[in-house]
Coordinates of N, CA and C in Angstrom, one line a residue:
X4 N 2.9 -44.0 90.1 CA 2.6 -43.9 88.7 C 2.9 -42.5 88.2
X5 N 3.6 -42.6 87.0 CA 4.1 -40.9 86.7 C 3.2 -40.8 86.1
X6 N 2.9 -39.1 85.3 CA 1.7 -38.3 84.9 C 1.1 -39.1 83.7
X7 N 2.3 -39.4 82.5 CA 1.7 -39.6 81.7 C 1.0 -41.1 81.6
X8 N 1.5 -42.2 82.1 CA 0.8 -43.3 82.6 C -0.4 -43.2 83.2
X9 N -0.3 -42.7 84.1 CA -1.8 -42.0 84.9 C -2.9 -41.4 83.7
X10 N -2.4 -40.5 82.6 CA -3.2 -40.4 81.8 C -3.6 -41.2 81.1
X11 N -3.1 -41.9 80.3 CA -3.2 -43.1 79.9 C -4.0 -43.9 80.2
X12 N -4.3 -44.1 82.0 CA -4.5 -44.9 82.2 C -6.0 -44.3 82.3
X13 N -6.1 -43.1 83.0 CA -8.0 -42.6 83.0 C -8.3 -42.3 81.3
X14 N -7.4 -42.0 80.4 CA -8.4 -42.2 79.2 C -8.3 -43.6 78.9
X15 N -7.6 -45.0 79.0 CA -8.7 -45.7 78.7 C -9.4 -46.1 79.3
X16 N -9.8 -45.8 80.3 CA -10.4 -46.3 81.4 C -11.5 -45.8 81.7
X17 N -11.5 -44.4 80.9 CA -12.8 -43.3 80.4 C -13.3 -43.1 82.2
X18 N -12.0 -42.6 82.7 CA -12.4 -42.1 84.3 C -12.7 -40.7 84.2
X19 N -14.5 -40.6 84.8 CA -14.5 -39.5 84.9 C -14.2 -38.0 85.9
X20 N -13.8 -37.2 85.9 CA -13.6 -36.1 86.8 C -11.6 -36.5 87.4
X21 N -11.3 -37.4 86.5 CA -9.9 -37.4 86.8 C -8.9 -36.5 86.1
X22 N -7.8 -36.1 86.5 CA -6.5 -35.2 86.2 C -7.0 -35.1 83.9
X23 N -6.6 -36.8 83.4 CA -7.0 -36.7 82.2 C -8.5 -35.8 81.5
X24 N -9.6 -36.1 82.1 CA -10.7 -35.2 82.0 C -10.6 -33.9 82.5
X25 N -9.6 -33.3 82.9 CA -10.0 -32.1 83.7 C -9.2 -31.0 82.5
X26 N -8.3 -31.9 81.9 CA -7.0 -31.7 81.8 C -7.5 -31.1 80.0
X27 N -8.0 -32.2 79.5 CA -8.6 -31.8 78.1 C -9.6 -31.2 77.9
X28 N -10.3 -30.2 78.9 CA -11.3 -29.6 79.4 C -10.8 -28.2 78.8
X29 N -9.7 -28.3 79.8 CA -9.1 -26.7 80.0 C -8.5 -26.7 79.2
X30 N -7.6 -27.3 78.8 CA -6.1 -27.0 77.4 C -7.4 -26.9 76.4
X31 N -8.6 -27.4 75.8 CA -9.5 -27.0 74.8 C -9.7 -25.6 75.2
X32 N -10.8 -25.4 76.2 CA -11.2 -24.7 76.2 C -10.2 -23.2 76.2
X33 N -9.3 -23.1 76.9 CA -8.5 -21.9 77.2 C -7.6 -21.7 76.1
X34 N -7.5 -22.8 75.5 CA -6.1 -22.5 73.4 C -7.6 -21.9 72.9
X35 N -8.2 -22.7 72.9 CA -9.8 -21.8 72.0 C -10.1 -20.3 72.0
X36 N -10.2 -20.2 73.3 CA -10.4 -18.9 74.2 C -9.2 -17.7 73.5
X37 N -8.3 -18.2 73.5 CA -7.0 -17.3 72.8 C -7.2 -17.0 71.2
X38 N -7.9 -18.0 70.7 CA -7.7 -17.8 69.3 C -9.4 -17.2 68.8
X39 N -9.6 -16.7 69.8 CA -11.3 -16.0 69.3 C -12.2 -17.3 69.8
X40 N -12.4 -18.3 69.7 CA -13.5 -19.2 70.0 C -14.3 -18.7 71.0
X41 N -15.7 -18.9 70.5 CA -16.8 -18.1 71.3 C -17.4 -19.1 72.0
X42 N -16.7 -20.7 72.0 CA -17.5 -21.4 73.2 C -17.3 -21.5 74.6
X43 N -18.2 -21.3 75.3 CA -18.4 -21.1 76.5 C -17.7 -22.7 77.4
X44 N -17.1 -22.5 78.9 CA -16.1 -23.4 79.0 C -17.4 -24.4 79.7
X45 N -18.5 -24.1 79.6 CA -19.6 -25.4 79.9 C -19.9 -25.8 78.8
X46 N -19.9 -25.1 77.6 CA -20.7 -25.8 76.4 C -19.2 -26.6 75.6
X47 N -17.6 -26.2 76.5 CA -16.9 -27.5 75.7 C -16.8 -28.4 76.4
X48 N -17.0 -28.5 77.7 CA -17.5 -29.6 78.6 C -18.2 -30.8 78.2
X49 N -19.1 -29.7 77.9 CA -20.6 -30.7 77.0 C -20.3 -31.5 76.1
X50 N -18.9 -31.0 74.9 CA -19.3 -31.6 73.8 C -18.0 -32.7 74.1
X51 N -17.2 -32.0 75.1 CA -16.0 -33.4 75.1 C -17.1 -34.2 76.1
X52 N -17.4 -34.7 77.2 CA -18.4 -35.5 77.8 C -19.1 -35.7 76.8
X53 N -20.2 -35.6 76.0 CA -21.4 -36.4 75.3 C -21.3 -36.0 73.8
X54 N -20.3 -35.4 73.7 CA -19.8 -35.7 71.9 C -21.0 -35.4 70.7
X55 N -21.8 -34.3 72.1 CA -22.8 -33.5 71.4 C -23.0 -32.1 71.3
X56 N -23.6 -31.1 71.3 CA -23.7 -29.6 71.4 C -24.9 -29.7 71.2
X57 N -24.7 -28.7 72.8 CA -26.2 -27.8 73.4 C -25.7 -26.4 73.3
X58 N -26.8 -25.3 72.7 CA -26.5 -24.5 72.3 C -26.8 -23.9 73.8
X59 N -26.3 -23.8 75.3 CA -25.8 -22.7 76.1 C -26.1 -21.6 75.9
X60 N -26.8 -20.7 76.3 CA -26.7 -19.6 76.1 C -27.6 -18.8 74.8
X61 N -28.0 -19.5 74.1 CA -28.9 -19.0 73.1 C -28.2 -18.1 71.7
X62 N -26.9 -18.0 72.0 CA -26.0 -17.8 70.6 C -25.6 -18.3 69.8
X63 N -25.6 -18.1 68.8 CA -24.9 -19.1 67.7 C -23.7 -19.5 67.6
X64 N -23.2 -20.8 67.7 CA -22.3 -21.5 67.5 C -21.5 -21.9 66.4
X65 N -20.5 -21.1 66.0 CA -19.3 -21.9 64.5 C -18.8 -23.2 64.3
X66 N -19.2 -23.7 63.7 CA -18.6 -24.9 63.0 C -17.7 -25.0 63.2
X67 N -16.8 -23.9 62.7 CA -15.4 -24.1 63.1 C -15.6 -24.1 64.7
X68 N -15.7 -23.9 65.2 CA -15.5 -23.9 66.8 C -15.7 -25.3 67.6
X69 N -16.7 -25.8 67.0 CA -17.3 -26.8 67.2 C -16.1 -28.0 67.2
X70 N -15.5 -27.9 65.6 CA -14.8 -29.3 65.3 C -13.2 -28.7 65.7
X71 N -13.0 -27.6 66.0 CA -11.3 -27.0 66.5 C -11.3 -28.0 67.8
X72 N -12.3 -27.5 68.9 CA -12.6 -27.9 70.1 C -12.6 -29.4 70.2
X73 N -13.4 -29.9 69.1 CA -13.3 -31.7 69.0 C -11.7 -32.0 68.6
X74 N -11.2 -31.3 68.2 CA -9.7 -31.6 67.5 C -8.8 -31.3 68.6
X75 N -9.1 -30.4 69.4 CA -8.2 -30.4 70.5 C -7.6 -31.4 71.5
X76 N -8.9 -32.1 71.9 CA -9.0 -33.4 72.4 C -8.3 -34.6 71.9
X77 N -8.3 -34.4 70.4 CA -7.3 -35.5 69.3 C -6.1 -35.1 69.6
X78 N -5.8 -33.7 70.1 CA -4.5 -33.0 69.6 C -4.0 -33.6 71.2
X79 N -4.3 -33.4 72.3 CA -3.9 -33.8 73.8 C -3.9 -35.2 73.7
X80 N -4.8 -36.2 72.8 CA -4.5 -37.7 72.8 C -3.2 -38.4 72.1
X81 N -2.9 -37.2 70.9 CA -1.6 -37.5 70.2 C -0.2 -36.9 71.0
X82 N -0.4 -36.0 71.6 CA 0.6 -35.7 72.3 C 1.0 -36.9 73.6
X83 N -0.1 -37.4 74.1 CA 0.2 -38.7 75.1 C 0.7 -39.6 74.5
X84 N 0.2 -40.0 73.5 CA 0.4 -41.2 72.6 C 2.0 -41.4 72.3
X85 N 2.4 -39.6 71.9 CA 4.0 -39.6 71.4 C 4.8 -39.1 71.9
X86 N 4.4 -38.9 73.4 CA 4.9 -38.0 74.1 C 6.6 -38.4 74.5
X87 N 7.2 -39.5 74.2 CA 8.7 -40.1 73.9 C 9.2 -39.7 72.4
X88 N 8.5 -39.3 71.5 CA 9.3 -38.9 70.3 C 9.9 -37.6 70.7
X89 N 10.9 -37.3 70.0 CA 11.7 -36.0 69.8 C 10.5 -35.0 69.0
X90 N 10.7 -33.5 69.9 CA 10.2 -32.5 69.7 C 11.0 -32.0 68.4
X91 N 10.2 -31.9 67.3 CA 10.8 -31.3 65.6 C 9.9 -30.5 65.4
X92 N 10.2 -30.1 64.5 CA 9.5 -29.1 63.4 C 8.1 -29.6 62.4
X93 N 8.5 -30.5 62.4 CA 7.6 -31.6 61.6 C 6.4 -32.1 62.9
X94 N 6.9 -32.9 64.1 CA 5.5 -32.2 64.7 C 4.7 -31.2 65.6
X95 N 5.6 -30.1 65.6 CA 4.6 -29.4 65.4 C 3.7 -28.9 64.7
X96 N 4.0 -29.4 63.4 CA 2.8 -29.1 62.3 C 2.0 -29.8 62.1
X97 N 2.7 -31.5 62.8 CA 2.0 -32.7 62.7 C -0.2 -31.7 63.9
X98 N 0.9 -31.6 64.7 CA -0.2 -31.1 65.7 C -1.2 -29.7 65.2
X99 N -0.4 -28.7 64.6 CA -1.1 -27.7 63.8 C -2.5 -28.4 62.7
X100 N -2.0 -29.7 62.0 CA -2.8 -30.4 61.2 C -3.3 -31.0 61.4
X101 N -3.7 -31.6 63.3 CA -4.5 -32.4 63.5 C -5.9 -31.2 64.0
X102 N -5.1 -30.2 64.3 CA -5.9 -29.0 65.4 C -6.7 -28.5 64.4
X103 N -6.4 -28.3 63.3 CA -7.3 -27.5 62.2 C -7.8 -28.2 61.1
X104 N -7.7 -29.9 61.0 CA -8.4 -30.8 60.1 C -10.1 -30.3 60.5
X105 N -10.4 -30.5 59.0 CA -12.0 -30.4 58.6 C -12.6 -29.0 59.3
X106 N -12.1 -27.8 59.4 CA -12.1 -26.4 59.4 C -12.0 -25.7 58.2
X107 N -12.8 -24.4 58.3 CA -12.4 -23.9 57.2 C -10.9 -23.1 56.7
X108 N -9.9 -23.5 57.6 CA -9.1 -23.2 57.5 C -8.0 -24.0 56.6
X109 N -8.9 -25.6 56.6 CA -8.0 -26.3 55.5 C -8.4 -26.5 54.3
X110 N -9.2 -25.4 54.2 CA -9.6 -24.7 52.5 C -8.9 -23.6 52.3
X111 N -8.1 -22.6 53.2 CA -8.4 -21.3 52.6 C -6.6 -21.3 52.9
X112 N -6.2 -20.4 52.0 CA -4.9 -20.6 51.2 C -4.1 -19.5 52.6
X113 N -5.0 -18.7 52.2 CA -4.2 -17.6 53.6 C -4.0 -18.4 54.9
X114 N -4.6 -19.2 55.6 CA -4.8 -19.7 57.0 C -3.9 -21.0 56.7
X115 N -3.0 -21.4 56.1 CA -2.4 -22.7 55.6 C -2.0 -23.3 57.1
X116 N -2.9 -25.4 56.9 CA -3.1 -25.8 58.0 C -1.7 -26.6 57.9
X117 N -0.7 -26.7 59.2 CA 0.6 -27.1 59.2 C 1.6 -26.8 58.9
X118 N 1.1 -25.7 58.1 CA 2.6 -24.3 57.6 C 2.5 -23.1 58.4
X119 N 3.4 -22.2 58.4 CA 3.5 -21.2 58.9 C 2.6 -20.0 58.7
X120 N 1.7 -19.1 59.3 CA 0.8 -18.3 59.0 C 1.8 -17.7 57.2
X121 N 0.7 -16.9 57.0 CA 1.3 -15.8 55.6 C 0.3 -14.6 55.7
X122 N 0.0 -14.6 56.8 CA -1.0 -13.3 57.1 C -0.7 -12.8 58.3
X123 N -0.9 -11.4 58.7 CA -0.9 -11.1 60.4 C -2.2 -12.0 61.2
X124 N -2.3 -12.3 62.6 CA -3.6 -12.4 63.2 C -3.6 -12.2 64.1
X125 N -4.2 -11.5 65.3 CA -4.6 -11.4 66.4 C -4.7 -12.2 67.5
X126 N -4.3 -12.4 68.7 CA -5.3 -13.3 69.4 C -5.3 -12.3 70.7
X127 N -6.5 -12.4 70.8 CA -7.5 -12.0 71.9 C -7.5 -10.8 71.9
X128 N -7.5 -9.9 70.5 CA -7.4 -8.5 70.1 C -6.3 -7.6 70.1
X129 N -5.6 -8.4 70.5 CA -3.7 -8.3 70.6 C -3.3 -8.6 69.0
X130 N -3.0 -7.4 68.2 CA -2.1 -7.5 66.8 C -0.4 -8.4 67.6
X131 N -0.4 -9.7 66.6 CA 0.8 -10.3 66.8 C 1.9 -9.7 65.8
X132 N 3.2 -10.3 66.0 CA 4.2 -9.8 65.2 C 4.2 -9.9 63.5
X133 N 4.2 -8.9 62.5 CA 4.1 -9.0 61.3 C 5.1 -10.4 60.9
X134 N 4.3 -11.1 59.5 CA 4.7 -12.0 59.3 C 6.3 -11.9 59.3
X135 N 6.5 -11.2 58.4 CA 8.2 -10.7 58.1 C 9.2 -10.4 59.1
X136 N 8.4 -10.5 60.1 CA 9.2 -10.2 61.2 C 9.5 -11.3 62.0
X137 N 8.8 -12.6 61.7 CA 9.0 -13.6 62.8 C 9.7 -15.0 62.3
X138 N 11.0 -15.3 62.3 CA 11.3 -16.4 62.4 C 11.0 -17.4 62.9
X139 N 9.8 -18.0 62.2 CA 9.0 -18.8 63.0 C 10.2 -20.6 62.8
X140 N 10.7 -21.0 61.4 CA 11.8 -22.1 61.8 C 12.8 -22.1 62.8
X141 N 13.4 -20.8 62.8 CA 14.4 -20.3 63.9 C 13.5 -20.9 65.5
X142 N 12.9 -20.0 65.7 CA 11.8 -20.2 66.8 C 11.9 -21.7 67.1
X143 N 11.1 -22.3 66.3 CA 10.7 -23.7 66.3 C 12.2 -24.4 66.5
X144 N 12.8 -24.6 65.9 CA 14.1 -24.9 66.5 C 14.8 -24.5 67.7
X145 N 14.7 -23.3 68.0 CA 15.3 -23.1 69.4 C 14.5 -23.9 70.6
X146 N 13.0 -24.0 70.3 CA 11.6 -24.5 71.2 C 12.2 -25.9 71.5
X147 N 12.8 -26.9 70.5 CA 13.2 -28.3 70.1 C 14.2 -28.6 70.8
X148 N 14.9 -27.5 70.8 CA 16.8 -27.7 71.5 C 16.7 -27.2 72.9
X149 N 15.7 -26.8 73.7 CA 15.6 -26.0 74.6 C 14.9 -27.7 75.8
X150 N 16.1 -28.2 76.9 CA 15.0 -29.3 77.5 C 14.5 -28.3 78.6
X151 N 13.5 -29.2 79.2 CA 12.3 -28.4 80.2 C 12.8 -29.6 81.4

């Protein structure tokens, strides 16, 4: 059975502790982890298994973090689902829009969800490359033409 069938096949099958569960565990928790999210990799455990939140640890918990983390899981389900379409431009944004639906990020004009930043931002206290400096179409197209 190849990988992606095997996924396929433990999410519908809702198997737990298999490659699929282990798998949407980490890719949440550790893309979070990069982009500032302050949840702890037991308390996204928690909320992907029982689709609830325990507050861990006795700190307060972001909203946004909350539903990024639940989007992540949509975002690893859509990438199985389409995992035979051609790699474009279009979705990766398709994926940027699933990742940051019902965030405060798909209110605020600076943070635009599915387009290209228009601001600098950090991740993990690392200043990234100024906007003006990054050919992010360019990029994205070479990403597309590039096979693995």
């Amino acid at each position: 059975m190849d990988l992606i069938t095997r996924l396929k096949v433990e999410r519908d099958g809702r198997v737990h502790g298999g490659i699929y569960d282990i798998t949407q565990k980490h890719f949440a928790y550790n893309s979070n982890k990069i982009e500032g999210n302050r949840l702890t990799e037991e308390q996204t455990s928690f909320i992907y298994e029982t689709k609830t939140i325990a507050n861990i640890g006795g700190t307060g918990i972001k909203i946004d973090d909350l539903v990024e983390t639940n989007n992540h899981f949509k975002c690893f389900d859509y990438i199985i689902n389409t995992v035979d379409e051609q790699l474009t431009e279009d979705y990766v944004k398709k994926l940027h829009s699933i990742l940051k639906a019902g965030t405060s990020s798909e209110y605020n004009e600076y943070a635009p969800v599915g387009r290209y930043k228009v601001f600098e931002n950090e991740v993990g206290q690392i200043a990234t490359a100024a906007v003006d400096q990054v050919e992010e179409t360019d990029l994205v197209k070479h990403f597309c033409n590039t096979s693995v």
